[in-house]
């Protein structure tokens, strides 16, 4: 059942509970009648209590009087009736209060109707209080349910991108790789053609050719440094040597960079920069390179 249907039903139930309880005729306490009988002369009242004694009048008939006690007073109220009730039973009695003809200012009730006691004053008040509490909680519940909730921020609608026609796109060539750093932190320059090559004459990479087109060309086994000339030879260091190009003099030199594997040029171990002439033989471990100018 939806919430909008449940709330009216609960509200109606609470109202019926309160109004039915408040509509019931409340009884009058016997202690009030005995303490101030003049207030109730010729007034219809309702009392609830237990029958204490019955007095037939005339004897042997169901007519006469009986006395009734309630929880408010130890003294009974005398009630005249045409149908005497059984003793020790509880009843709700409705009648008119008059003066007892035999005793002045003593109240006597003329019975109009008698029924089972039903609710006492205490029960009635408790029922009304429960109904009022129920209505209060119901109102709080309705307020909490109907309180507007903060709306979440509207999510941005992401539309799928339109398909791209490959024939109408322009391919952008990737930028050239960053040049290796020259000694001393200077940036290396890249040339289109320097007119020189390194040819692997002997070793695992025999037959490979590496054109020289950088200001600094590094040589070594694959490792942490990205070498322009990679030699797959275990006898070659990862940072074996570097070839430098002097653009002003148009000359190439080579420098050894390995602490364990010496670099040899034309059969001689080198330490500092050594000029490279056309046809120079470079030995790196078991690998032999040829420097060739075109």
mmCIF file of C-alpha atoms in Angstrom, residues 98-248:
data_model
loop_
_atom_site.group_PDB
_atom_site.id
_atom_site.type_symbol
_atom_site.label_atom_id
_atom_site.label_comp_id
_atom_site.label_asym_id
_atom_site.label_seq_id
_atom_site.Cartn_x
_atom_site.Cartn_y
_atom_site.Cartn_z
ATOM 1 C CA UNK A 98 -33.627 13.126 44.006
ATOM 2 C CA UNK A 99 -33.922 13.603 47.760
ATOM 3 C CA UNK A 100 -34.751 10.550 49.825
ATOM 4 C CA UNK A 101 -38.344 11.098 51.044
ATOM 5 C CA UNK A 102 -37.451 9.490 54.366
ATOM 6 C CA UNK A 103 -34.299 11.570 54.960
ATOM 7 C CA UNK A 104 -33.827 15.218 54.048
ATOM 8 C CA UNK A 105 -30.754 16.141 52.013
ATOM 9 C CA UNK A 106 -29.905 12.474 51.507
ATOM 10 C CA UNK A 107 -29.506 11.654 47.796
ATOM 11 C CA UNK A 108 -31.515 8.856 46.217
ATOM 12 C CA UNK A 109 -31.103 7.802 42.592
ATOM 13 C CA UNK A 110 -34.069 6.695 40.501
ATOM 14 C CA UNK A 111 -32.693 4.127 38.082
ATOM 15 C CA UNK A 112 -33.360 4.707 34.381
ATOM 16 C CA UNK A 113 -31.080 2.042 32.912
ATOM 17 C CA UNK A 114 -28.477 -0.437 34.041
ATOM 18 C CA UNK A 115 -25.778 -2.159 31.986
ATOM 19 C CA UNK A 116 -22.403 -3.824 32.282
ATOM 20 C CA UNK A 117 -19.810 -1.368 33.571
ATOM 21 C CA UNK A 118 -17.675 -1.145 30.434
ATOM 22 C CA UNK A 119 -15.055 1.546 30.897
ATOM 23 C CA UNK A 120 -14.477 3.264 34.197
ATOM 24 C CA UNK A 121 -13.464 6.890 34.464
ATOM 25 C CA UNK A 122 -9.836 5.886 34.862
ATOM 26 C CA UNK A 123 -9.957 3.657 31.800
ATOM 27 C CA UNK A 124 -11.711 6.371 29.826
ATOM 28 C CA UNK A 125 -9.117 8.996 30.702
ATOM 29 C CA UNK A 126 -6.295 6.620 29.844
ATOM 30 C CA UNK A 127 -7.934 5.875 26.510
ATOM 31 C CA UNK A 128 -8.302 9.569 25.700
ATOM 32 C CA UNK A 129 -4.672 10.203 26.661
ATOM 33 C CA UNK A 130 -3.523 7.294 24.489
ATOM 34 C CA UNK A 131 -5.542 8.603 21.551
ATOM 35 C CA UNK A 132 -4.104 12.096 21.959
ATOM 36 C CA UNK A 133 -0.563 10.713 22.134
ATOM 37 C CA UNK A 134 -1.232 8.634 19.038
ATOM 38 C CA UNK A 135 -2.447 11.695 17.139
ATOM 39 C CA UNK A 136 0.602 13.695 18.238
ATOM 40 C CA UNK A 137 2.996 10.995 17.049
ATOM 41 C CA UNK A 138 1.039 10.684 13.825
ATOM 42 C CA UNK A 139 1.359 14.417 13.151
ATOM 43 C CA UNK A 140 5.116 14.280 13.788
ATOM 44 C CA UNK A 141 5.370 11.254 11.508
ATOM 45 C CA UNK A 142 3.467 13.035 8.729
ATOM 46 C CA UNK A 143 5.656 16.139 9.055
ATOM 47 C CA UNK A 144 8.813 14.053 8.770
ATOM 48 C CA UNK A 145 7.498 12.157 5.757
ATOM 49 C CA UNK A 146 6.271 15.215 3.905
ATOM 50 C CA UNK A 147 9.409 17.257 4.600
ATOM 51 C CA UNK A 148 10.996 17.958 1.217
ATOM 52 C CA UNK A 149 14.258 16.177 0.678
ATOM 53 C CA UNK A 150 17.193 18.013 -0.917
ATOM 54 C CA UNK A 151 17.429 17.099 -4.536
ATOM 55 C CA UNK A 152 20.768 15.790 -5.731
ATOM 56 C CA UNK A 153 22.589 17.919 -8.231
ATOM 57 C CA UNK A 154 21.504 17.109 -11.732
ATOM 58 C CA UNK A 155 23.982 14.832 -13.344
ATOM 59 C CA UNK A 156 25.500 16.151 -16.497
ATOM 60 C CA UNK A 157 24.413 14.104 -19.457
ATOM 61 C CA UNK A 158 27.408 12.821 -21.360
ATOM 62 C CA UNK A 159 26.600 12.350 -24.994
ATOM 63 C CA UNK A 160 28.619 9.875 -26.996
ATOM 64 C CA UNK A 161 31.002 11.477 -29.436
ATOM 65 C CA UNK A 162 30.001 11.390 -33.059
ATOM 66 C CA UNK A 163 31.926 8.861 -35.150
ATOM 67 C CA UNK A 164 34.967 10.319 -36.867
ATOM 68 C CA UNK A 165 35.521 9.794 -40.564
ATOM 69 C CA UNK A 166 39.131 8.539 -40.903
ATOM 70 C CA UNK A 167 39.341 10.039 -44.407
ATOM 71 C CA UNK A 168 38.807 13.539 -42.988
ATOM 72 C CA UNK A 169 41.365 13.341 -40.193
ATOM 73 C CA UNK A 170 44.945 14.556 -40.338
ATOM 74 C CA UNK A 171 47.620 12.337 -38.866
ATOM 75 C CA UNK A 172 50.083 14.231 -36.700
ATOM 76 C CA UNK A 173 53.562 12.824 -36.615
ATOM 77 C CA UNK A 174 54.881 12.193 -33.104
ATOM 78 C CA UNK A 175 57.578 14.586 -31.916
ATOM 79 C CA UNK A 176 61.156 13.355 -32.282
ATOM 80 C CA UNK A 177 62.705 11.641 -29.298
ATOM 81 C CA UNK A 178 64.511 13.901 -26.867
ATOM 82 C CA UNK A 179 68.234 13.989 -27.720
ATOM 83 C CA UNK A 180 70.720 12.518 -25.296
ATOM 84 C CA UNK A 181 72.559 14.940 -23.059
ATOM 85 C CA UNK A 182 76.012 15.953 -24.153
ATOM 86 C CA UNK A 183 78.923 16.004 -21.680
ATOM 87 C CA UNK A 184 78.679 18.819 -19.183
ATOM 88 C CA UNK A 185 74.883 18.942 -19.393
ATOM 89 C CA UNK A 186 74.761 20.576 -22.875
ATOM 90 C CA UNK A 187 71.900 19.552 -25.118
ATOM 91 C CA UNK A 188 72.737 17.332 -28.081
ATOM 92 C CA UNK A 189 71.779 18.414 -31.569
ATOM 93 C CA UNK A 190 70.208 16.166 -34.186
ATOM 94 C CA UNK A 191 71.363 16.366 -37.803
ATOM 95 C CA UNK A 192 69.704 14.887 -40.863
ATOM 96 C CA UNK A 193 72.864 13.330 -42.235
ATOM 97 C CA UNK A 194 76.422 13.569 -40.980
ATOM 98 C CA UNK A 195 77.799 11.336 -43.718
ATOM 99 C CA UNK A 196 79.157 8.661 -41.359
ATOM 100 C CA UNK A 197 78.095 5.194 -40.195
ATOM 101 C CA UNK A 198 79.087 2.605 -37.617
ATOM 102 C CA UNK A 199 79.165 -0.929 -39.046
ATOM 103 C CA UNK A 200 79.321 -4.038 -36.819
ATOM 104 C CA UNK A 201 82.185 -6.060 -38.282
ATOM 105 C CA UNK A 202 82.338 -8.789 -35.626
ATOM 106 C CA UNK A 203 80.193 -9.947 -32.713
ATOM 107 C CA UNK A 204 76.595 -10.999 -32.004
ATOM 108 C CA UNK A 205 75.233 -8.023 -34.004
ATOM 109 C CA UNK A 206 77.483 -8.556 -37.020
ATOM 110 C CA UNK A 207 76.162 -6.876 -40.153
ATOM 111 C CA UNK A 208 74.183 -4.124 -38.455
ATOM 112 C CA UNK A 209 74.725 -0.528 -39.542
ATOM 113 C CA UNK A 210 74.058 2.571 -37.457
ATOM 114 C CA UNK A 211 74.021 5.955 -39.260
ATOM 115 C CA UNK A 212 75.377 8.834 -37.178
ATOM 116 C CA UNK A 213 73.058 11.858 -37.055
ATOM 117 C CA UNK A 214 73.452 13.189 -33.506
ATOM 118 C CA UNK A 215 75.911 15.489 -31.872
ATOM 119 C CA UNK A 216 76.377 12.770 -29.220
ATOM 120 C CA UNK A 217 75.881 9.070 -29.995
ATOM 121 C CA UNK A 218 76.012 6.692 -27.025
ATOM 122 C CA UNK A 219 77.206 3.093 -27.317
ATOM 123 C CA UNK A 220 76.553 0.235 -24.878
ATOM 124 C CA UNK A 221 74.700 -2.920 -23.918
ATOM 125 C CA UNK A 222 70.923 -2.550 -23.338
ATOM 126 C CA UNK A 223 70.336 -1.238 -19.814
ATOM 127 C CA UNK A 224 69.145 1.776 -17.845
ATOM 128 C CA UNK A 225 70.666 4.195 -20.364
ATOM 129 C CA UNK A 226 69.016 4.455 -23.740
ATOM 130 C CA UNK A 227 71.903 3.975 -26.178
ATOM 131 C CA UNK A 228 71.679 5.043 -29.821
ATOM 132 C CA UNK A 229 73.926 2.102 -30.699
ATOM 133 C CA UNK A 230 72.926 -0.967 -28.666
ATOM 134 C CA UNK A 231 75.332 -3.905 -28.702
ATOM 135 C CA UNK A 232 73.964 -7.272 -27.561
ATOM 136 C CA UNK A 233 77.276 -8.491 -26.193
ATOM 137 C CA UNK A 234 77.873 -9.454 -22.542
ATOM 138 C CA UNK A 235 81.479 -8.247 -22.789
ATOM 139 C CA UNK A 236 80.268 -4.709 -23.557
ATOM 140 C CA UNK A 237 79.327 -2.362 -20.701
ATOM 141 C CA UNK A 238 75.887 -0.719 -20.514
ATOM 142 C CA UNK A 239 77.650 2.653 -20.792
ATOM 143 C CA UNK A 240 80.635 1.711 -22.916
ATOM 144 C CA UNK A 241 81.487 4.817 -24.965
ATOM 145 C CA UNK A 242 80.151 7.902 -26.774
ATOM 146 C CA UNK A 243 80.915 9.392 -30.210
ATOM 147 C CA UNK A 244 80.940 13.215 -30.441
ATOM 148 C CA UNK A 245 80.543 15.363 -33.548
ATOM 149 C CA UNK A 246 82.149 18.802 -33.817
ATOM 150 C CA UNK A 247 80.008 20.713 -36.289
ATOM 151 C CA UNK A 248 82.558 23.515 -36.662
#
